[in-house]
């Protein structure tokens, strides 16, 4: 079962995605707040959802007006589920509850022709609403189609008599001349109003009882309204960020030109573009190496985000995708570690690793470890990560480790490296730095290629740190000693 904490959602950009959606009705907003991940056993239901999102996205331009009108109606819906359940339980609904149920039904009635047009044009499947008219007749027996809720005089013969009497008393009160006469009429009106309230309560109870057999269908419609709301938001999200319907596989994962929407937007604000990440993985351990500022963590978090988006029924943000469904997705990132009482940073890492591994071994999972064993000295850390990598090769999981330790990748089934500064001329960067007052790190970051390439054969971690020292004109005496050590 996939479970993602709020901190994890924030770190990988999932929370940004959810906050970028504009759920309209309470039922759609609830689906966004309490995001549900499909399990591998729900593959058929997930495929239908993905197919619907893809079709709704493809038809978004044609159906723009219909989507806008649907969203307006959804925004006007109240959450009437508690009131409906009270009716089902035999409790008497009050005026406000019946007013809100009536308003909900009127909006649902207005939604149906729009939904039918969207369903037929986009080819949506597996979604249907019940006819709200029978329930509306109960709450609007005279078919006034007014927005308000009012129990008509003719609801019962007794109510008609009471209101006639009340009207007569009010007319007499208007014409009364003495205070004594007015006081007497006011007391009489108070007694009649109490009778009216009692009779109206009988009518409201009868209306609730008449609605009771329809409650299950009405609750189902609220759920469908929430699903439609969420579906439209997923479709518009896919249009904005280039979502693609993936081919579902048993174990293999291939994402071509995947992006992270949060970083796409942040970089766009700075006039820069996110470098899409392409990666192909399968069961066993894969290692990503690269310089510390080279984007290893970004690649891993983008992978985690798109895997989670898929299992939440979104189209992954990529140009092409082949992906499996995971039993769980576990992430051990350097900025997500919880420090255990009395344990060092490394001790905390081991505790978190053991706990995560227990879950990962329950079914085919995605296991992501970012700079594992960073909390101990480099010599021990390298040995530990090598052993973990060898072990994960035999676990029924797709495991990805980022590391700057040497000789780890040779123990993995697949090795990716951040392109980084591999194709950059250090002298060009130094020339740019000499000609501008711009921050040196910002200049280097602009030239850094955060894409991945697959490494064949043995290869140590790239030496971008040395190049960065050269570009930033580290003191010659220090630089000379570093070069001698290399």
Short mmCIF file of C-alpha atoms in Angstrom, two decimals:
data_model
loop_
_atom_site.label_atom_id
_atom_site.label_comp_id
_atom_site.label_asym_id
_atom_site.label_seq_id
_atom_site.Cartn_x
_atom_site.Cartn_y
_atom_site.Cartn_z
CA UNK A 1 0.00 0.00 0.00
CA UNK A 2 1.38 3.40 -0.99
CA UNK A 3 1.52 5.99 1.76
CA UNK A 4 3.22 9.36 1.31
CA UNK A 5 3.74 11.84 4.15
CA UNK A 6 3.10 15.55 3.73
CA UNK A 7 6.85 16.27 3.94
CA UNK A 8 7.51 13.76 1.17
CA UNK A 9 4.81 15.33 -0.98
CA UNK A 10 6.41 18.73 -0.53
CA UNK A 11 9.97 17.54 -1.23
CA UNK A 12 9.22 15.76 -4.50
CA UNK A 13 6.75 18.36 -5.81
CA UNK A 14 3.54 16.34 -5.37
CA UNK A 15 2.04 18.91 -3.00
CA UNK A 16 2.74 21.61 -5.58
CA UNK A 17 0.85 19.56 -8.16
CA UNK A 18 -2.15 19.11 -5.87
CA UNK A 19 -2.23 22.80 -4.95
CA UNK A 20 -2.14 23.73 -8.63
CA UNK A 21 -5.45 21.92 -9.17
CA UNK A 22 -8.66 23.87 -8.75
CA UNK A 23 -11.18 21.40 -7.37
CA UNK A 24 -14.60 23.02 -7.55
CA UNK A 25 -17.10 21.02 -5.50
CA UNK A 26 -16.56 19.68 -1.95
CA UNK A 27 -16.45 16.13 -3.32
CA UNK A 28 -13.68 16.93 -5.83
CA UNK A 29 -11.72 18.93 -3.27
CA UNK A 30 -11.92 15.97 -0.91
CA UNK A 31 -10.45 13.67 -3.56
CA UNK A 32 -7.53 16.06 -4.02
CA UNK A 33 -6.95 16.48 -0.27
CA UNK A 34 -7.15 12.76 0.44
CA UNK A 35 -5.31 11.53 -2.63
CA UNK A 36 -5.90 7.85 -3.28
CA UNK A 37 -3.31 5.62 -4.92
CA UNK A 38 -4.43 2.63 -6.99
CA UNK A 39 -2.96 -0.71 -5.93
CA UNK A 40 -1.56 -3.17 -8.50
CA UNK A 41 -4.70 -5.28 -8.00
CA UNK A 42 -6.78 -2.32 -9.26
CA UNK A 43 -5.06 -2.17 -12.61
CA UNK A 44 -8.28 -2.37 -14.63
CA UNK A 45 -9.86 0.56 -12.74
CA UNK A 46 -6.67 2.60 -13.10
CA UNK A 47 -6.50 1.94 -16.84
CA UNK A 48 -10.06 3.20 -17.23
CA UNK A 49 -9.20 6.35 -15.27
CA UNK A 50 -6.07 6.96 -17.36
CA UNK A 51 -8.03 6.41 -20.56
CA UNK A 52 -10.67 8.91 -19.42
CA UNK A 53 -8.06 11.51 -18.44
CA UNK A 54 -6.30 11.10 -21.79
CA UNK A 55 -9.56 11.53 -23.71
CA UNK A 56 -10.68 14.48 -21.60
CA UNK A 57 -7.28 16.15 -22.16
CA UNK A 58 -7.39 15.52 -25.92
CA UNK A 59 -10.86 17.10 -26.11
CA UNK A 60 -10.09 20.03 -23.79
CA UNK A 61 -9.99 22.63 -26.54
CA UNK A 62 -13.23 21.42 -28.14
CA UNK A 63 -14.98 21.17 -24.76
CA UNK A 64 -13.54 24.30 -23.14
CA UNK A 65 -16.95 26.01 -22.76
CA UNK A 66 -18.55 22.83 -21.38
CA UNK A 67 -15.72 22.38 -18.86
CA UNK A 68 -16.12 26.00 -17.73
CA UNK A 69 -19.89 25.63 -17.29
CA UNK A 70 -19.47 22.33 -15.43
CA UNK A 71 -16.95 23.89 -13.07
CA UNK A 72 -19.30 26.81 -12.34
CA UNK A 73 -22.10 24.38 -11.41
CA UNK A 74 -19.74 22.26 -9.31
CA UNK A 75 -18.57 25.38 -7.43
CA UNK A 76 -22.19 26.04 -6.44
CA UNK A 77 -22.73 22.60 -4.89
CA UNK A 78 -22.87 22.22 -1.12
CA UNK A 79 -21.78 19.11 0.73
CA UNK A 80 -25.19 17.58 1.46
CA UNK A 81 -24.00 14.08 2.39
CA UNK A 82 -24.54 14.42 6.16
CA UNK A 83 -28.06 15.77 5.61
CA UNK A 84 -28.86 12.89 3.28
CA UNK A 85 -27.63 10.35 5.81
CA UNK A 86 -29.81 11.97 8.47
CA UNK A 87 -32.82 11.46 6.20
CA UNK A 88 -31.80 7.86 5.67
CA UNK A 89 -31.55 7.38 9.43
CA UNK A 90 -35.12 8.64 9.91
CA UNK A 91 -34.17 12.00 11.39
CA UNK A 92 -36.10 15.15 10.54
CA UNK A 93 -34.16 17.52 8.23
CA UNK A 94 -34.39 21.23 8.98
CA UNK A 95 -35.18 24.01 6.49
CA UNK A 96 -31.50 24.76 5.76
CA UNK A 97 -30.74 21.12 5.02
CA UNK A 98 -33.67 20.80 2.64
CA UNK A 99 -32.73 24.10 1.00
CA UNK A 100 -29.16 22.83 0.40
CA UNK A 101 -30.33 19.43 -0.86
CA UNK A 102 -32.72 21.15 -3.26
CA UNK A 103 -29.97 23.47 -4.51
CA UNK A 104 -27.64 20.52 -5.00
CA UNK A 105 -30.30 18.65 -6.99
CA UNK A 106 -30.99 21.68 -9.19
CA UNK A 107 -27.29 22.03 -10.01
CA UNK A 108 -27.07 18.32 -10.66
CA UNK A 109 -30.03 18.60 -13.02
CA UNK A 110 -28.24 21.41 -14.87
CA UNK A 111 -25.03 19.37 -14.95
CA UNK A 112 -26.51 16.32 -16.67
CA UNK A 113 -26.81 17.66 -20.25
CA UNK A 114 -23.29 19.15 -20.03
CA UNK A 115 -21.92 15.88 -18.72
CA UNK A 116 -23.66 13.93 -21.49
CA UNK A 117 -22.05 16.19 -24.09
CA UNK A 118 -18.61 15.78 -22.52
CA UNK A 119 -19.05 12.02 -22.12
CA UNK A 120 -20.12 11.53 -25.72
CA UNK A 121 -17.58 13.90 -27.26
CA UNK A 122 -14.59 12.69 -25.25
CA UNK A 123 -15.74 9.06 -25.06
CA UNK A 124 -15.65 8.79 -21.27
CA UNK A 125 -16.59 5.44 -19.72
CA UNK A 126 -17.57 4.14 -16.30
CA UNK A 127 -19.32 7.33 -15.13
CA UNK A 128 -23.06 7.91 -14.81
CA UNK A 129 -25.53 9.98 -12.78
CA UNK A 130 -29.05 9.15 -11.62
CA UNK A 131 -32.03 11.30 -12.60
CA UNK A 132 -32.48 13.96 -9.86
CA UNK A 133 -36.04 14.90 -10.91
CA UNK A 134 -37.87 12.40 -8.61
CA UNK A 135 -36.01 13.83 -5.60
CA UNK A 136 -36.63 17.40 -6.79
CA UNK A 137 -40.39 16.71 -6.98
CA UNK A 138 -40.35 15.89 -3.27
CA UNK A 139 -38.73 19.22 -2.36
CA UNK A 140 -40.51 21.28 -5.01
CA UNK A 141 -43.95 19.66 -5.27
CA UNK A 142 -45.46 22.65 -7.10
CA UNK A 143 -42.58 22.69 -9.61
CA UNK A 144 -41.83 26.37 -9.03
CA UNK A 145 -38.14 25.77 -9.88
CA UNK A 146 -37.29 28.56 -7.43
CA UNK A 147 -33.83 28.59 -5.85
CA UNK A 148 -35.22 28.89 -2.35
CA UNK A 149 -36.93 26.25 -0.22
CA UNK A 150 -40.50 26.82 0.99
CA UNK A 151 -43.14 24.43 2.21
CA UNK A 152 -46.29 25.35 0.23
CA UNK A 153 -49.63 25.99 1.90
CA UNK A 154 -51.11 22.96 0.18
CA UNK A 155 -48.57 20.52 1.62
CA UNK A 156 -51.28 19.34 4.04
CA UNK A 157 -54.91 20.45 4.59
CA UNK A 158 -54.09 21.30 8.21
CA UNK A 159 -51.14 23.53 7.19
CA UNK A 160 -53.42 25.37 4.77
CA UNK A 161 -55.92 26.05 7.61
CA UNK A 162 -53.19 27.21 9.99
CA UNK A 163 -51.69 29.65 7.50
CA UNK A 164 -55.09 31.04 6.63
CA UNK A 165 -55.74 31.64 10.32
CA UNK A 166 -52.31 33.22 10.71
CA UNK A 167 -52.98 35.55 7.78
CA UNK A 168 -56.29 36.67 9.30
CA UNK A 169 -54.66 37.39 12.66
CA UNK A 170 -51.89 39.39 11.00
CA UNK A 171 -54.47 41.47 9.09
CA UNK A 172 -56.37 42.11 12.35
CA UNK A 173 -53.12 43.03 14.10
CA UNK A 174 -52.38 45.57 11.39
CA UNK A 175 -55.76 47.21 11.93
CA UNK A 176 -55.86 46.98 15.75
CA UNK A 177 -56.16 50.31 17.56
CA UNK A 178 -55.56 49.61 21.25
CA UNK A 179 -52.54 48.10 22.97
CA UNK A 180 -54.72 45.53 24.73
CA UNK A 181 -56.17 44.36 21.42
CA UNK A 182 -52.67 44.18 19.89
CA UNK A 183 -51.31 42.18 22.83
CA UNK A 184 -54.16 39.70 22.55
CA UNK A 185 -53.62 39.26 18.79
CA UNK A 186 -49.84 38.84 19.23
CA UNK A 187 -50.37 36.02 21.74
CA UNK A 188 -52.84 34.41 19.33
CA UNK A 189 -50.33 34.69 16.49
CA UNK A 190 -47.62 33.10 18.65
CA UNK A 191 -49.87 30.09 19.32
CA UNK A 192 -50.67 29.75 15.60
CA UNK A 193 -46.96 29.98 14.67
CA UNK A 194 -46.21 27.14 17.11
CA UNK A 195 -48.89 25.06 15.39
CA UNK A 196 -47.40 26.02 12.01
CA UNK A 197 -43.91 24.93 13.12
CA UNK A 198 -45.30 21.62 14.36
CA UNK A 199 -47.14 20.98 11.10
CA UNK A 200 -44.13 22.02 9.01
CA UNK A 201 -41.96 19.60 10.99
CA UNK A 202 -44.35 16.80 10.02
CA UNK A 203 -43.99 17.85 6.37
CA UNK A 204 -40.19 18.03 6.61
CA UNK A 205 -40.09 14.63 8.26
CA UNK A 206 -42.26 13.22 5.47
CA UNK A 207 -39.97 14.77 2.87
CA UNK A 208 -36.93 13.22 4.57
CA UNK A 209 -38.68 9.85 4.65
CA UNK A 210 -39.54 10.17 0.95
CA UNK A 211 -35.89 10.98 0.16
CA UNK A 212 -34.55 8.10 2.28
CA UNK A 213 -34.89 5.36 -0.40
CA UNK A 214 -33.02 7.61 -2.85
CA UNK A 215 -30.10 8.44 -0.55
CA UNK A 216 -27.74 5.75 -1.80
CA UNK A 217 -28.17 6.93 -5.39
CA UNK A 218 -27.76 10.58 -4.35
CA UNK A 219 -24.57 9.77 -2.41
CA UNK A 220 -23.30 7.89 -5.45
CA UNK A 221 -23.99 10.96 -7.58
CA UNK A 222 -22.01 13.14 -5.17
CA UNK A 223 -19.10 10.74 -5.55
CA UNK A 224 -19.44 10.83 -9.33
CA UNK A 225 -19.52 14.65 -9.25
CA UNK A 226 -16.26 14.58 -7.29
CA UNK A 227 -14.75 12.14 -9.75
CA UNK A 228 -15.79 14.31 -12.70
CA UNK A 229 -14.36 17.40 -10.98
CA UNK A 230 -11.03 15.64 -10.35
CA UNK A 231 -11.00 14.17 -13.86
CA UNK A 232 -11.29 17.59 -15.48
CA UNK A 233 -8.50 18.93 -13.26
CA UNK A 234 -6.26 15.99 -14.19
CA UNK A 235 -6.98 16.57 -17.87
CA UNK A 236 -6.14 20.28 -17.69
CA UNK A 237 -2.98 19.43 -15.73
CA UNK A 238 -1.95 16.96 -18.45
CA UNK A 239 -2.47 19.61 -21.13
CA UNK A 240 -0.35 22.12 -19.21
CA UNK A 241 2.60 19.84 -18.47
CA UNK A 242 2.49 17.37 -21.33
CA UNK A 243 1.01 14.32 -19.64
CA UNK A 244 1.11 11.05 -21.56
CA UNK A 245 -0.82 7.83 -21.09
CA UNK A 246 1.72 5.13 -20.24
CA UNK A 247 1.91 1.54 -21.32
CA UNK A 248 1.58 -0.49 -18.14
CA UNK A 249 4.26 -3.16 -17.71
CA UNK A 250 4.98 -5.91 -15.18
CA UNK A 251 8.40 -4.69 -13.99
CA UNK A 252 10.14 -2.39 -16.50
CA UNK A 253 10.05 1.40 -16.28
CA UNK A 254 10.94 3.77 -19.11
CA UNK A 255 10.31 7.49 -18.95
CA UNK A 256 11.40 9.61 -21.86
CA UNK A 257 11.80 13.35 -21.29
CA UNK A 258 9.99 13.40 -17.94
CA UNK A 259 9.67 16.69 -16.10
CA UNK A 260 8.88 17.98 -12.61
CA UNK A 261 6.08 20.62 -12.86
CA UNK A 262 7.21 22.56 -9.78
CA UNK A 263 10.73 22.96 -11.13
CA UNK A 264 9.42 23.71 -14.63
CA UNK A 265 7.51 26.67 -13.20
CA UNK A 266 10.27 27.84 -10.85
CA UNK A 267 12.87 27.83 -13.61
CA UNK A 268 10.49 29.51 -16.06
CA UNK A 269 10.17 32.42 -13.62
CA UNK A 270 13.96 32.82 -13.86
CA UNK A 271 13.98 32.60 -17.63
CA UNK A 272 15.44 29.07 -17.61
CA UNK A 273 14.13 25.71 -18.75
CA UNK A 274 13.97 22.38 -16.94
CA UNK A 275 16.16 19.75 -18.61
CA UNK A 276 13.92 16.70 -19.19
CA UNK A 277 15.14 13.42 -17.72
CA UNK A 278 15.12 10.13 -19.64
CA UNK A 279 15.62 6.88 -17.76
CA UNK A 280 15.02 3.14 -18.32
CA UNK A 281 15.04 0.74 -15.36
CA UNK A 282 14.02 -2.76 -14.40
CA UNK A 283 14.06 -5.06 -11.39
CA UNK A 284 17.26 -4.74 -9.36
CA UNK A 285 19.48 -1.84 -8.33
CA UNK A 286 20.29 1.17 -10.50
CA UNK A 287 22.84 3.79 -9.48
CA UNK A 288 22.93 7.45 -10.48
CA UNK A 289 26.25 9.24 -10.06
CA UNK A 290 27.27 12.82 -10.62
CA UNK A 291 28.66 15.94 -8.99
CA UNK A 292 26.93 17.23 -5.84
CA UNK A 293 25.29 20.14 -7.69
CA UNK A 294 24.65 18.03 -10.76
CA UNK A 295 20.97 17.14 -10.27
CA UNK A 296 21.03 13.53 -9.03
CA UNK A 297 18.40 14.27 -6.39
CA UNK A 298 16.27 16.20 -8.88
CA UNK A 299 16.27 13.20 -11.23
CA UNK A 300 15.29 10.86 -8.40
CA UNK A 301 12.54 13.11 -7.06
CA UNK A 302 11.17 13.61 -10.58
CA UNK A 303 11.05 9.83 -10.97
CA UNK A 304 9.26 9.44 -7.61
CA UNK A 305 6.77 12.16 -8.50
CA UNK A 306 5.82 10.65 -11.84
CA UNK A 307 5.49 7.16 -10.39
CA UNK A 308 3.12 8.51 -7.73
CA UNK A 309 1.18 10.58 -10.25
CA UNK A 310 0.56 7.47 -12.31
CA UNK A 311 -0.80 5.51 -9.36
CA UNK A 312 -3.04 8.42 -8.42
CA UNK A 313 -4.60 8.28 -11.90
CA UNK A 314 -2.69 11.17 -13.50
CA UNK A 315 -0.92 11.01 -16.83
CA UNK A 316 2.84 11.09 -16.09
CA UNK A 317 4.61 14.27 -17.21
CA UNK A 318 6.75 12.80 -19.98
CA UNK A 319 6.93 12.45 -23.75
CA UNK A 320 6.66 8.66 -23.59
CA UNK A 321 6.18 6.25 -20.70
CA UNK A 322 6.21 2.54 -19.91
CA UNK A 323 5.62 1.93 -16.22
CA UNK A 324 4.70 -0.82 -13.76
CA UNK A 325 2.40 -0.50 -10.76
CA UNK A 326 4.11 -0.68 -7.40
CA UNK A 327 3.06 -2.24 -4.12
CA UNK A 328 4.74 0.66 -2.36
CA UNK A 329 7.05 3.58 -3.13
CA UNK A 330 9.61 4.30 -0.41
CA UNK A 331 11.87 7.34 -0.43
CA UNK A 332 14.92 7.86 1.77
CA UNK A 333 16.08 11.37 0.94
CA UNK A 334 18.69 13.35 2.83
CA UNK A 335 16.15 16.05 3.68
CA UNK A 336 13.46 13.59 4.80
CA UNK A 337 15.34 11.70 7.49
CA UNK A 338 13.80 11.70 10.96
CA UNK A 339 16.46 11.84 13.66
CA UNK A 340 15.90 9.05 16.13
CA UNK A 341 16.38 9.88 19.79
CA UNK A 342 19.87 8.98 20.94
CA UNK A 343 21.07 8.00 17.47
CA UNK A 344 23.58 9.68 15.20
CA UNK A 345 22.59 10.79 11.72
CA UNK A 346 23.95 7.52 10.37
CA UNK A 347 22.06 5.48 12.99
CA UNK A 348 18.88 7.22 11.93
CA UNK A 349 19.59 6.34 8.31
CA UNK A 350 19.95 2.66 9.16
CA UNK A 351 16.75 2.60 11.22
CA UNK A 352 14.82 4.26 8.37
CA UNK A 353 16.41 1.92 5.82
CA UNK A 354 15.44 -1.22 7.74
CA UNK A 355 11.89 -0.02 8.22
CA UNK A 356 11.51 0.87 4.54
CA UNK A 357 13.11 -2.39 3.36
CA UNK A 358 10.61 -4.43 5.36
CA UNK A 359 7.80 -2.80 3.38
CA UNK A 360 9.61 -2.97 0.05
CA UNK A 361 10.06 -6.73 0.38
CA UNK A 362 6.29 -7.26 0.71
CA UNK A 363 5.67 -6.80 -3.03
CA UNK A 364 7.14 -5.30 -6.19
CA UNK A 365 8.10 -1.79 -5.10
CA UNK A 366 10.02 1.33 -6.03
CA UNK A 367 12.83 2.01 -3.53
CA UNK A 368 14.68 5.31 -3.77
CA UNK A 369 17.80 6.07 -1.70
CA UNK A 370 19.38 9.49 -2.09
CA UNK A 371 23.05 9.66 -1.01
CA UNK A 372 22.60 6.74 1.38
CA UNK A 373 25.19 6.39 4.19
CA UNK A 374 26.11 10.06 3.95
CA UNK A 375 26.14 10.14 7.77
CA UNK A 376 29.37 8.17 8.15
CA UNK A 377 32.94 8.59 6.86
CA UNK A 378 33.45 8.15 3.08
CA UNK A 379 35.49 4.94 3.29
CA UNK A 380 32.93 3.10 5.41
CA UNK A 381 30.07 4.72 3.53
CA UNK A 382 31.33 3.44 0.18
CA UNK A 383 31.61 -0.13 1.51
CA UNK A 384 28.12 0.02 3.03
CA UNK A 385 26.48 1.39 -0.14
CA UNK A 386 28.25 -1.24 -2.24
CA UNK A 387 26.82 -3.98 0.02
CA UNK A 388 23.32 -2.45 -0.04
CA UNK A 389 23.46 -2.22 -3.83
CA UNK A 390 24.42 -5.89 -4.17
CA UNK A 391 21.62 -6.88 -1.79
CA UNK A 392 18.99 -4.81 -3.61
CA UNK A 393 19.87 -6.53 -6.89
CA UNK A 394 18.19 -9.64 -5.49
CA UNK A 395 15.14 -7.92 -3.99
CA UNK A 396 11.86 -7.97 -5.94
CA UNK A 397 11.93 -4.22 -6.37
CA UNK A 398 13.10 -1.50 -8.67
CA UNK A 399 15.73 0.27 -6.56
CA UNK A 400 17.52 3.51 -7.42
CA UNK A 401 20.47 4.90 -5.46
CA UNK A 402 22.22 8.21 -5.97
CA UNK A 403 25.79 8.40 -4.72
CA UNK A 404 29.04 10.26 -5.09
CA UNK A 405 31.00 7.26 -3.80
CA UNK A 406 33.28 5.50 -6.28
CA UNK A 407 32.97 1.80 -7.14
CA UNK A 408 29.29 1.57 -6.19
CA UNK A 409 27.93 1.64 -9.73
CA UNK A 410 29.92 -1.44 -10.74
CA UNK A 411 27.77 -3.48 -8.36
CA UNK A 412 24.48 -2.23 -9.88
CA UNK A 413 22.56 -3.66 -12.80
CA UNK A 414 22.30 -0.19 -14.41
CA UNK A 415 24.46 2.90 -14.07
CA UNK A 416 23.34 6.41 -15.01
CA UNK A 417 25.41 9.52 -14.74
CA UNK A 418 24.43 13.17 -14.74
CA UNK A 419 25.88 14.79 -17.86
CA UNK A 420 26.85 17.77 -15.74
CA UNK A 421 29.81 19.76 -17.08
CA UNK A 422 31.14 16.96 -19.25
CA UNK A 423 30.74 18.90 -22.49
CA UNK A 424 31.58 22.35 -21.12
CA UNK A 425 34.88 24.13 -21.75
CA UNK A 426 36.13 25.40 -18.34
CA UNK A 427 37.96 28.26 -20.03
CA UNK A 428 34.68 29.46 -21.56
CA UNK A 429 33.10 29.63 -18.11
CA UNK A 430 36.11 31.43 -16.66
CA UNK A 431 35.86 33.96 -19.48
CA UNK A 432 32.17 34.56 -18.71
CA UNK A 433 32.90 34.97 -15.02
CA UNK A 434 35.67 37.47 -15.75
CA UNK A 435 33.34 39.54 -17.93
CA UNK A 436 30.39 39.71 -15.51
CA UNK A 437 29.61 40.46 -11.89
CA UNK A 438 27.05 37.63 -11.84
CA UNK A 439 27.31 35.05 -9.09
CA UNK A 440 29.71 32.30 -10.18
CA UNK A 441 27.49 29.44 -9.02
CA UNK A 442 24.59 30.84 -11.04
CA UNK A 443 26.77 30.99 -14.18
CA UNK A 444 27.91 27.40 -13.73
CA UNK A 445 24.36 26.22 -13.01
CA UNK A 446 23.23 27.77 -16.28
CA UNK A 447 25.75 25.64 -18.17
CA UNK A 448 25.13 22.47 -16.11
CA UNK A 449 23.36 19.72 -18.07
CA UNK A 450 21.06 17.92 -15.65
CA UNK A 451 20.19 15.18 -18.13
CA UNK A 452 21.16 11.53 -17.62
CA UNK A 453 23.17 9.23 -19.84
CA UNK A 454 23.58 5.50 -19.42
CA UNK A 455 27.10 4.37 -18.61
CA UNK A 456 28.32 1.14 -20.15
CA UNK A 457 31.15 -0.65 -18.39
CA UNK A 458 32.98 0.59 -15.30
CA UNK A 459 33.22 4.30 -14.64
CA UNK A 460 33.99 6.27 -11.49
CA UNK A 461 32.01 9.30 -10.41
CA UNK A 462 32.66 12.35 -12.60
CA UNK A 463 35.26 14.89 -11.46
CA UNK A 464 33.06 17.94 -11.89
CA UNK A 465 34.12 19.24 -8.48
CA UNK A 466 37.66 19.77 -9.79
CA UNK A 467 36.33 21.59 -12.86
CA UNK A 468 34.15 23.79 -10.65
CA UNK A 469 37.17 24.70 -8.53
CA UNK A 470 39.02 25.70 -11.70
CA UNK A 471 36.10 27.71 -13.08
CA UNK A 472 35.69 29.61 -9.82
CA UNK A 473 39.43 30.37 -9.75
CA UNK A 474 40.21 28.69 -6.46
CA UNK A 475 43.57 29.84 -5.06
CA UNK A 476 46.30 28.39 -7.33
CA UNK A 477 48.23 26.95 -4.39
CA UNK A 478 45.18 24.96 -3.23
CA UNK A 479 44.18 23.99 -6.76
CA UNK A 480 47.68 22.64 -7.46
CA UNK A 481 47.53 20.38 -4.42
CA UNK A 482 44.07 19.10 -5.45
CA UNK A 483 45.31 18.31 -8.96
CA UNK A 484 48.33 16.47 -7.56
CA UNK A 485 46.05 14.40 -5.33
CA UNK A 486 43.79 13.55 -8.30
#
